[in-house]
XYZ file of C-alpha atoms in Angstrom:
557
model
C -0.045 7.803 -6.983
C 3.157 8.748 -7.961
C 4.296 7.385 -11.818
C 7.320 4.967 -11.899
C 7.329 5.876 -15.333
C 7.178 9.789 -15.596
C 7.701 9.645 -18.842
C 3.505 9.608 -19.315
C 2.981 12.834 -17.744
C 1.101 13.308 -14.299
C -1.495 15.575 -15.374
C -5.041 14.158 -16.465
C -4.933 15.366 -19.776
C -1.536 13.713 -20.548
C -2.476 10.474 -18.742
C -5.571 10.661 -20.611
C -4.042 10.932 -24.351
C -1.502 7.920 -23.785
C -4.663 5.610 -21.659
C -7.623 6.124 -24.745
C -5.199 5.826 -27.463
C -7.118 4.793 -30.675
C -5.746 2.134 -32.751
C -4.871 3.281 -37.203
C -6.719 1.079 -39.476
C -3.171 -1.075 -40.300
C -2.852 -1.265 -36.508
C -6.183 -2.535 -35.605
C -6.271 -5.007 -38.401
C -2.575 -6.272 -37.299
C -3.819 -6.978 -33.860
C -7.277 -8.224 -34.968
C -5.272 -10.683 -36.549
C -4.350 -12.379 -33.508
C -8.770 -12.552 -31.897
C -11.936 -14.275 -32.856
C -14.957 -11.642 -33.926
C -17.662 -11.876 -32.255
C -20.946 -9.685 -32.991
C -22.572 -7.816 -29.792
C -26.067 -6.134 -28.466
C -26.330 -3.262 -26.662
C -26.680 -4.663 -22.676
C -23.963 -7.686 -23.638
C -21.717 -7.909 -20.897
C -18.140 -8.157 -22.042
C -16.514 -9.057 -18.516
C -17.218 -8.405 -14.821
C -15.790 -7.513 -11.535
C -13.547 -10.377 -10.336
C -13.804 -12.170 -13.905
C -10.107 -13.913 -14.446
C -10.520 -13.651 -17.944
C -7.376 -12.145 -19.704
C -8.969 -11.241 -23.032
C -7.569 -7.712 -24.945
C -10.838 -6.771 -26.611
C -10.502 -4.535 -29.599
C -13.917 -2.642 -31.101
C -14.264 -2.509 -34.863
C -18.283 -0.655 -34.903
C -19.360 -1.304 -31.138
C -19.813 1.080 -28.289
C -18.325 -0.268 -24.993
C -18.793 1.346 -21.340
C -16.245 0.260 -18.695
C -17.994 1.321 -14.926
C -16.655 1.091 -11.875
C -19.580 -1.227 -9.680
C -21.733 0.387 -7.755
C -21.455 -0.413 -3.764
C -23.422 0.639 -0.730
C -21.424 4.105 -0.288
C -20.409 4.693 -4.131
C -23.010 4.797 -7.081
C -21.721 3.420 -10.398
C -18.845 5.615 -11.950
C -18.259 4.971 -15.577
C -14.126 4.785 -16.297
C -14.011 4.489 -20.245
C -16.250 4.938 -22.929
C -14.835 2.882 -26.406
C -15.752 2.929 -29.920
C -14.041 2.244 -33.226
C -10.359 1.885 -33.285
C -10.037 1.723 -29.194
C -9.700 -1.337 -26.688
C -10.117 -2.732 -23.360
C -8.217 -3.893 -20.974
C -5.405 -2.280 -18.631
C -2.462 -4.002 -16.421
C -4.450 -7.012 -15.147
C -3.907 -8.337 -18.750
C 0.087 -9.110 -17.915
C 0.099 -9.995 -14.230
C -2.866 -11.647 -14.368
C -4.748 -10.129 -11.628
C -9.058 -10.968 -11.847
C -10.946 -7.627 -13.324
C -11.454 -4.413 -11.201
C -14.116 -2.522 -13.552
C -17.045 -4.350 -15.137
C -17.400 -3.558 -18.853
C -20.619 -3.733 -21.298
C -22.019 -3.028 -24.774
C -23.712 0.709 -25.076
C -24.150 -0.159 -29.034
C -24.339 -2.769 -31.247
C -21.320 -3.578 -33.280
C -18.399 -6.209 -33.801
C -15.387 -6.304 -31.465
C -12.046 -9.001 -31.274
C -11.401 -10.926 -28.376
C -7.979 -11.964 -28.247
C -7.329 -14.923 -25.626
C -4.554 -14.275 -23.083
C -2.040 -17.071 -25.032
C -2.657 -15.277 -28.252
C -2.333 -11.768 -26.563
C 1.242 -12.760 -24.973
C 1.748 -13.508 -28.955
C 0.761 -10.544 -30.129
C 3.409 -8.535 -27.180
C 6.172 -10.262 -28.314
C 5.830 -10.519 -32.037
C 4.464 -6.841 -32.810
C 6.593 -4.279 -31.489
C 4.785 -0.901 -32.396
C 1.680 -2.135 -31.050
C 3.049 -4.035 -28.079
C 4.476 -0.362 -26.808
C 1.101 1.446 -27.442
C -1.045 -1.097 -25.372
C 1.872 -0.673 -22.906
C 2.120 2.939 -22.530
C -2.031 2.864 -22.447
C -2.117 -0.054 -19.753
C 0.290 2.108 -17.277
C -1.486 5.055 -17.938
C -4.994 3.506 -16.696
C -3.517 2.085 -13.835
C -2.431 5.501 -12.749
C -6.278 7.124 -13.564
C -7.437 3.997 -11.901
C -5.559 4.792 -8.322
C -7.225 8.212 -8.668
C -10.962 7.467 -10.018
C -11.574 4.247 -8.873
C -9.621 3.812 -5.383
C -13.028 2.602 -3.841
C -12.273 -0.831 -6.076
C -10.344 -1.908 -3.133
C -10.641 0.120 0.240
C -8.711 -1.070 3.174
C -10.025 -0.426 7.068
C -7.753 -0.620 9.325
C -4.751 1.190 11.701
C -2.300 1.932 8.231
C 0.283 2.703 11.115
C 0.073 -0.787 12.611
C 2.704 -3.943 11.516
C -0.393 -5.385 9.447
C -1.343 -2.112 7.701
C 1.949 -1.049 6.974
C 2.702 -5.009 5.599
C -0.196 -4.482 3.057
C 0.509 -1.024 2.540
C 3.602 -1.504 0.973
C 2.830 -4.784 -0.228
C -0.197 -3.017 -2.182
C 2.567 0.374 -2.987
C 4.848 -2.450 -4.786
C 2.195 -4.093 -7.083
C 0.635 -0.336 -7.961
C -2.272 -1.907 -6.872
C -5.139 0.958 -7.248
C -6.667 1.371 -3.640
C -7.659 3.720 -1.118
C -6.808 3.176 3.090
C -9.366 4.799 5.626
C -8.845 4.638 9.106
C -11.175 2.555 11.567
C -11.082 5.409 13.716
C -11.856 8.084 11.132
C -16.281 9.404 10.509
C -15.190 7.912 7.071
C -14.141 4.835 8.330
C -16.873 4.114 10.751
C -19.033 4.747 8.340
C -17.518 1.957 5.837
C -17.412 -0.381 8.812
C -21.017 0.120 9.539
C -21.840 -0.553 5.732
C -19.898 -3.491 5.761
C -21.396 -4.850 8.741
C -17.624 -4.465 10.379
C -16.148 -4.856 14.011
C -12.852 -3.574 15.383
C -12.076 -7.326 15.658
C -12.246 -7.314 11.703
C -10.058 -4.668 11.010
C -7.530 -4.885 8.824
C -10.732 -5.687 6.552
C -10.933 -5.026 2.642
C -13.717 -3.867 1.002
C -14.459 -4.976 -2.817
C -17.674 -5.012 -4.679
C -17.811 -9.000 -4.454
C -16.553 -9.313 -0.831
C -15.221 -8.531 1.924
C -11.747 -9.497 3.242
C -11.929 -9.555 7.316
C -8.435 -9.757 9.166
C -6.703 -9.323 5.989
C -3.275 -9.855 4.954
C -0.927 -9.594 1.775
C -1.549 -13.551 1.211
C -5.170 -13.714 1.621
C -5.582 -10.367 -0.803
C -3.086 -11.455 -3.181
C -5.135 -14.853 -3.421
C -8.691 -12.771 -3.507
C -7.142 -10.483 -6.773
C -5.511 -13.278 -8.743
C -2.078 -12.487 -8.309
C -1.257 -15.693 -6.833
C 0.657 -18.260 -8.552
C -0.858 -20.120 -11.629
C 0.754 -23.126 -12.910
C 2.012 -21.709 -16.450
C 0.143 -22.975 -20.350
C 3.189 -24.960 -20.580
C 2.679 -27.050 -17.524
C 6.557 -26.918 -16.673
C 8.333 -23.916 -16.481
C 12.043 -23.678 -18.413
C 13.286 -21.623 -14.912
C 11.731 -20.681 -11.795
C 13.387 -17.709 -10.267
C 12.675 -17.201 -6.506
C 12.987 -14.317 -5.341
C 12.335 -10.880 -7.184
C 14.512 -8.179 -5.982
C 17.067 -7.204 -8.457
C 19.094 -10.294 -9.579
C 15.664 -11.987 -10.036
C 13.716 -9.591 -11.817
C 16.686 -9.157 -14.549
C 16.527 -12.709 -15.109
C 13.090 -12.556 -15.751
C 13.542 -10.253 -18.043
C 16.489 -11.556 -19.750
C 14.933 -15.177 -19.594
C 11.106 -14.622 -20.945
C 12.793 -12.298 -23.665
C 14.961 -15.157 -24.945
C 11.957 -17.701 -24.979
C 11.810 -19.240 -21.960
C 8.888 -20.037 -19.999
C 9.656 -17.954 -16.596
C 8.217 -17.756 -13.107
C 8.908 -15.187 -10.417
C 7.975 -16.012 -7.438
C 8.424 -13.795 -4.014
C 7.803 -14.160 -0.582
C 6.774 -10.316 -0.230
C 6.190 -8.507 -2.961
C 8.493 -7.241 -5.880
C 11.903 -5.528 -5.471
C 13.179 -6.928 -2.814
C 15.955 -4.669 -0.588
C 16.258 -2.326 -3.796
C 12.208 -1.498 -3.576
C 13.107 -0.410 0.289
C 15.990 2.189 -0.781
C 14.688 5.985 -1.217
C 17.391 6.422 -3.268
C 19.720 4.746 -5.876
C 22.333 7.578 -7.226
C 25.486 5.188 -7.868
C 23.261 3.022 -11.073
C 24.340 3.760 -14.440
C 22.274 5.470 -16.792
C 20.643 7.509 -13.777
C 22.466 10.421 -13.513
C 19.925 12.160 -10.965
C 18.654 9.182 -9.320
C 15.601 6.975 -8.565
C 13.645 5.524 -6.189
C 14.340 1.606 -5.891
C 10.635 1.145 -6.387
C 11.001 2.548 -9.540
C 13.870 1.020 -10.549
C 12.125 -2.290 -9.940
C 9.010 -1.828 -10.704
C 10.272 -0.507 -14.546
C 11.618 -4.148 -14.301
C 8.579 -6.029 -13.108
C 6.885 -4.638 -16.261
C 9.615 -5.565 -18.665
C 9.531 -9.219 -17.884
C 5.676 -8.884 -17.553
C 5.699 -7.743 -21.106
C 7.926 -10.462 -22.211
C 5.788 -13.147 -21.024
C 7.124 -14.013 -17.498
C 4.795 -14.479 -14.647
C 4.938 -13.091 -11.271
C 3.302 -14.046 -8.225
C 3.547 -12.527 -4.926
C 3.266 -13.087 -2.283
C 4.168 -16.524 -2.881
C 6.538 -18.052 -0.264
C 8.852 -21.366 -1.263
C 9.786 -24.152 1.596
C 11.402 -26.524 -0.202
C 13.392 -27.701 -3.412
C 13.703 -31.279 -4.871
C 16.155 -32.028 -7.321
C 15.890 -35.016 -10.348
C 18.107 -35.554 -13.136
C 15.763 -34.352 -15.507
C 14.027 -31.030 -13.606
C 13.401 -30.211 -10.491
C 9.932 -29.468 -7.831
C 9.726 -26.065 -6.179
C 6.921 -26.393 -3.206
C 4.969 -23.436 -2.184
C 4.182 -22.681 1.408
C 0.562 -24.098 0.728
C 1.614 -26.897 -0.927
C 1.455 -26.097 -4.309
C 4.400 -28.094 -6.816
C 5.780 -26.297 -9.391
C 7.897 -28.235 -11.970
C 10.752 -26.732 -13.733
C 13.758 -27.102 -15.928
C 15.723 -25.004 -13.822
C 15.918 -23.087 -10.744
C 17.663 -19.844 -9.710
C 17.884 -18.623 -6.194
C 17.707 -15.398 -6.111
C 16.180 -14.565 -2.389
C 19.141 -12.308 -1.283
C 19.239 -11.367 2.322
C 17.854 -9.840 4.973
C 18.698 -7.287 7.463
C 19.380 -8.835 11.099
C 17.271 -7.675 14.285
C 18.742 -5.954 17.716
C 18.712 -8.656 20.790
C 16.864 -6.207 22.702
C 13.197 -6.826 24.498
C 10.492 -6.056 22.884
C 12.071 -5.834 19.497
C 9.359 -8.020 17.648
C 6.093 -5.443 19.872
C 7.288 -2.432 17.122
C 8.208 -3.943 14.270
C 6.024 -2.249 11.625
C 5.617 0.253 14.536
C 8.345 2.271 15.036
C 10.854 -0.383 14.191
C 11.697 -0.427 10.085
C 13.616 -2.235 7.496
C 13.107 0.376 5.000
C 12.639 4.096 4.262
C 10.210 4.927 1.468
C 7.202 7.444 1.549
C 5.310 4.813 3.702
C 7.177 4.566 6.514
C 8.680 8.527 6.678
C 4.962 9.683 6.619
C 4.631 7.308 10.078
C 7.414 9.764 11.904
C 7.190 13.141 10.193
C 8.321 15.491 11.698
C 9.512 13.305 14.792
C 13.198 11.918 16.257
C 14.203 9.111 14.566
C 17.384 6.942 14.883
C 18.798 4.990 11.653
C 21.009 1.989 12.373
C 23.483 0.580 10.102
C 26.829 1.939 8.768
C 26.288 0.655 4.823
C 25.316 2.488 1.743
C 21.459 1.385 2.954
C 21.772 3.972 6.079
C 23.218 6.855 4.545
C 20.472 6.668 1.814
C 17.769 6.284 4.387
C 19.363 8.727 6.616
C 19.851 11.685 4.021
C 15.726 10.976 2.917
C 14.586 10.799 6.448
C 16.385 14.154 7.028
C 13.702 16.152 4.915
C 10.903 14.464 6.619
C 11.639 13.542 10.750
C 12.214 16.128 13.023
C 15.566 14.846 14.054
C 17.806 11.868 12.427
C 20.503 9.755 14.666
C 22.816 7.727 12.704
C 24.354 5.459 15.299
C 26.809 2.870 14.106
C 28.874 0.177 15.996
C 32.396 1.159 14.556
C 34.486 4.401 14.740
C 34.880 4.989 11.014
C 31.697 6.030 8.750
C 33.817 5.758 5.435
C 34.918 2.763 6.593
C 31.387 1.015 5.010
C 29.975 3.762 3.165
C 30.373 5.222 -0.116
C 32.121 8.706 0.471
C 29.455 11.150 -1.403
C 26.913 9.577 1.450
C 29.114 10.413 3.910
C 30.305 13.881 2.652
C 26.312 14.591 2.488
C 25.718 12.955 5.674
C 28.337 15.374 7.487
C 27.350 18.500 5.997
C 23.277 18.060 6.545
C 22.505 19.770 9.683
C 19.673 17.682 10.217
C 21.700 14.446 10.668
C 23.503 13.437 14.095
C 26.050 11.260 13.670
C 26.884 8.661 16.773
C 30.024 6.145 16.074
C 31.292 3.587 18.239
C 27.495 3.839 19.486
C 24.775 0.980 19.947
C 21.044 1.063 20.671
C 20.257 -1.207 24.275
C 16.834 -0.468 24.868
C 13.537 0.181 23.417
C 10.129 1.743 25.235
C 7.131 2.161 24.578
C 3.582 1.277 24.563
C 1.412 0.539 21.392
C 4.396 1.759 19.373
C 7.520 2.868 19.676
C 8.631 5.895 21.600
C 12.225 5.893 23.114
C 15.658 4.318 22.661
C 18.798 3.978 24.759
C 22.171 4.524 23.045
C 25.163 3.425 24.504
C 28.798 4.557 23.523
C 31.167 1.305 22.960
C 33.495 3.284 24.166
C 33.137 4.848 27.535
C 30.152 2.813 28.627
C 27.618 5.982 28.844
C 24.072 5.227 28.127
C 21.780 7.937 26.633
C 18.011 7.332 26.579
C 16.419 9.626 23.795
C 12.900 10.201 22.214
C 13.095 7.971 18.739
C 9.333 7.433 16.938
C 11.057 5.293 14.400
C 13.807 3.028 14.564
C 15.322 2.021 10.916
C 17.384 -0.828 11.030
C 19.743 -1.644 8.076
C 22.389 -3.773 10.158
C 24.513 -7.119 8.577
C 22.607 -9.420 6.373
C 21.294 -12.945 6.866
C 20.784 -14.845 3.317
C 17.197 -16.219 3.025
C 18.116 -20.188 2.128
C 16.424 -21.634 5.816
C 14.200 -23.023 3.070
C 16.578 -25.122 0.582
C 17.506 -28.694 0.401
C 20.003 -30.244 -0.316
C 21.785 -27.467 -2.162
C 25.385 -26.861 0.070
C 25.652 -23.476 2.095
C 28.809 -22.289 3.684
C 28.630 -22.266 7.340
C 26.658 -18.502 7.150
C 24.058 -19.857 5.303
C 24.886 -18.380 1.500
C 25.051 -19.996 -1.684
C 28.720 -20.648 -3.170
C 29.099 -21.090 -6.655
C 30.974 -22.657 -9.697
C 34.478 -22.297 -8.566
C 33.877 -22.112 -5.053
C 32.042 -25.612 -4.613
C 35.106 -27.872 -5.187
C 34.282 -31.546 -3.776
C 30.734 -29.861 -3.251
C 29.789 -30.531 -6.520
C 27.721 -32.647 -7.343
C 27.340 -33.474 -11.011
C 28.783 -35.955 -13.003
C 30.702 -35.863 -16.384
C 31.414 -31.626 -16.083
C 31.720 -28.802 -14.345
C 30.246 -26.936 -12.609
C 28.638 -23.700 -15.132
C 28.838 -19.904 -13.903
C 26.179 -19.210 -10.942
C 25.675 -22.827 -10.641
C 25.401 -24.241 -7.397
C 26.087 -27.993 -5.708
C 23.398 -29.154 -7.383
C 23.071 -29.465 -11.432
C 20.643 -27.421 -12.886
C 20.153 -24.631 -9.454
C 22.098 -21.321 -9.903
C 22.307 -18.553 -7.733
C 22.733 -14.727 -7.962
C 22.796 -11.411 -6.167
C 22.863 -10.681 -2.591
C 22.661 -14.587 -1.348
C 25.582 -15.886 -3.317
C 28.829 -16.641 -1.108
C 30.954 -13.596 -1.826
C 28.813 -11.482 -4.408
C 29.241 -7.475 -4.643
C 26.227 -6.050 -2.567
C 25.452 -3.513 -4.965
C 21.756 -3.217 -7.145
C 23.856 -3.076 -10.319
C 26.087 -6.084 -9.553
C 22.576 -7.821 -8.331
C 21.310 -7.410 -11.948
C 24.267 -7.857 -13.723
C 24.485 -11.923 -12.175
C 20.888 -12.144 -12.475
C 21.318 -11.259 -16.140
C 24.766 -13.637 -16.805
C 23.210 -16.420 -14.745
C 20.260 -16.870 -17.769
C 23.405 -17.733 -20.434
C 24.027 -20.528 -18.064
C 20.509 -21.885 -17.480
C 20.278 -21.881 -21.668
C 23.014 -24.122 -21.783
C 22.193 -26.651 -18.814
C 18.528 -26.783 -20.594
C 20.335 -27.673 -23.519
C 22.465 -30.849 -21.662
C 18.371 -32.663 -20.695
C 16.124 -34.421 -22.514
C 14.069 -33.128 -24.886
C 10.071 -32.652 -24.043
């Protein structure tokens, strides 16, 4: 697994020094301060597999083993030995996810448990030690993806709509797993231990259970990660949506107190998390990944206190003067203070037949590793004349055989930032079609050819393509709000823009707020906003200031 923080090193030894850190006397005893003490045997089992148990548990004389389970094809693999001055615990302590390795007492001694409430304390209050239990978490959940993938093995056709769904759903979270083919001697051989069919597959594989004809949802709900009403009961602002806008409002608003939730239909990062590559964002002189990018944010607010849950779709929004009721595609309430819409939009599809038979194969809305190891070293064609193409087009170049960049109009600069388009023109890799549209698609299981037509002279070209990327116009994603006013393309005007749409009595309307009191919006599904990642985060940021201040105008709890 690659780091989205490289600052930990990527070799074993490095990972190693920053994941078994051992606690100074003054820092043990300033974190003990926060548990209960609890004397232990040797055989004492301190948590299991699938325990949801949050506790940070700090040793003082003990001896602790942390094992990975044994299961049918793996014996028992111990992870961590602890002693005196060391602790357990690893990511699953901020998002909340239920415990991948079982841990137990090798020698008698006295640990600390510290409760999840008084562990969120203890992150936000103690600075030196909050960064160390960081830096260690990150670091196991990188040893974890390599020494303990078979925690979580998916079966299944990675290459298919499903796998590739929970294959970047699972990329996104940094989930620690490892993906065998059904079709593989390794795969078979899982299935058979399982007690498996092909009608199963997409199946997961933990040492509790067994997940047949899996998806994100129904794995997301089977590791915790699903949405948990919050110790407070009512949340001071529900963000949905948690691509960039969202995420730095998390941040912003569960550093400045507030109790936060982050909720997201897919997974974290939104559009950002699709881009290869973000050169234009300040600070990042040589570039990053949008998964990076967002998933640097995604810890931030987890460290702050906010939670995230994902997947974790919304269908509707009810408004009251004092708060308002988010429902959950499964029909779970969540009450809040206040609400920001941050869902941002999503690429449109092609009219053409068959469009919806190769989505997730051969037809993509992004171009990370996931998708460019589907079509290495074969023809692809990338759609779309924004900032979103060239990116995808200029990392696609390195790995396809071939990349078309077909776009509608006669002018690439006419969309597109000019060093993507200087780059684009001068890789020899890249084909360049304007004034060109795709008509057809063929195929069988997957995707295999295209037709492009030119606009202009009617000429249709049919052409090998193994992987279509589409980055085309933008639909905003509000087919699930009520009662907040859209403008006739479905986004989200704001403050100034709402005029007789507003609907609050006694003032106006505050920055990012929409029709209704109390409901802001920001990034890509506001009416008018600057499609851009840093624009995204800088409303997502602002938008907070005005959620303090409409918290301010209800009645106290």
């Amino acid at each position: 697994m690659v780091s989205s923080f490289p600052e930990l090193g990527e070799r074993p030894d490095e990972l190693s020094a920053a994941a078994f850190h051992v606690l100074d006397p003054d820092q043990f005893a300033r974190a003990a301060a926060y548990g209960t003490r609890h004397e232990v045997v040797a055989g004492d089992v301190l948590y299991d597999v699938g325990d949801e148990n949050g506790d940070l548990i700090l040793i003082e004389s003990a001896t602790a083993e942390v094992v990975r389970t044994p299961t049918a094809s793996a014996p028992e693999e111990l992870f961590l030995t602890a002693g005196p001055g060391q602790y357990l615990g690893e990511m699953n302590l901020l998002t909340g996810q239920s415990r991948i390795l079982a841990a137990r007492v090798a020698a008698p001694g006295v640990i600390h448990r510290i409760d999840a409430e008084r562990f969120r304390r203890l992150m936000a209050q103690d600075t030196e030690i909050s960064d160390l239990l960081l830096r260690s978490f990150l670091a196991r959940r990188l040893l974890l993806a390599d020494r303990s993938g078979r925690n979580l093995e998916l079966i299944g056709d990675a290459a298919s709509g499903t796998g590739l769904a929970l294959q970047t759903y699972l990329s996104r979270q940094e989930l620690p797993h490892r993906w065998l083919s059904g079709t593989s001697e390794e795969g078979r051989r899982a299935m058979a231990e399982s007690g498996l069919t092909e009608d199963d597959l997409p199946a997961a594989v933990t040492p509790r259970e067994t997940l047949r004809r899996v998806d994100p949802g129904l794995l997301s709900q089977h590791l915790g990660l699903t949405y948990r009403r919050t110790p407070k009961g009512v949340a001071d602002l529900t963000i949905v949506g948690a691509g960039p806008a969202g995420l730095a409002a998390a941040v912003y608003g569960a550093s400045e107190g507030l109790e936060t939730v982050l909720l997201d239909a897919v997974a974290t990062g939104g559009q950002a998390a699709a881009s290869s590559r973000i050169e234009n964002y300040m600070g990042f002189p040589f570039g990053l990944s949008g998964k990076a990018l967002t998933g640097r944010a995604a810890v931030q607010a987890l460290k702050f206190g906010a939670h995230l849950a994902s997947p974790c779709g919304v269908r509707g929004l009810r408004s009251y003067p004092d708060g308002h009721v988010i429902t959950l595609v499964d029909g779970t309430e969540i009450e809040t203070r206040t609400v920001l819409i941050a869902t941002g939009a999503a690429y449109r599809n092609l009219p053409l037949k068959r469009w919806p038979d190769f989505v997730g194969s051969g037809i993509y809305y992004a171009a990370t590793d996931l998708e460019a190891q589907a079509v290495a070293g074969l023809p692809v064609t990338v759609v779309g004349g924004a900032n979103s193409a060239g990116q995808a087009a200029l990392y696609l170049a390195r790995r396809a055989g071939k990349v078309t960049l077909a776009i509608r109009g006669a002018d690439l600069y006419a969309k597109m930032s000019s060093y993507l388009v200087n780059r684009i023109l001068a890789d020899p890799a890249i084909e360049v079609q304007t004034a060109t549209e795709v008509t057809a698609l063929r195929g069988g299981a997957r995707l295999e050819q295209i037709t492009l037509t030119s606009r202009s002279s009617g000429e249709s070209d049919p052409c090998g393509c193994f992987g279509l990327f589409c980055f085309i116009g933008a639909m905003p994603a509000t087919d699930w709000l009520t009662g907040v006013a859209l403008d006739p393309a479905g986004f989200v005007p704001t403050d100034v823009q709402l005029g007789e749409r507003w609907t609050g009595v006694g003032r106006d309307p505050m920055p990012f707020e929409t029709s209704v009191p109390g409901v802001f919006a920001a990034g890509d599904v506001r009416l008018d906003s600057m499609k851009r990642v840093a624009a995204a985060v800088g409303e997502g940021a602002s938008a907070v200031r005005s959620v303090h201040r409409a918290i301010a105008l209800l009645p106290a709890r």
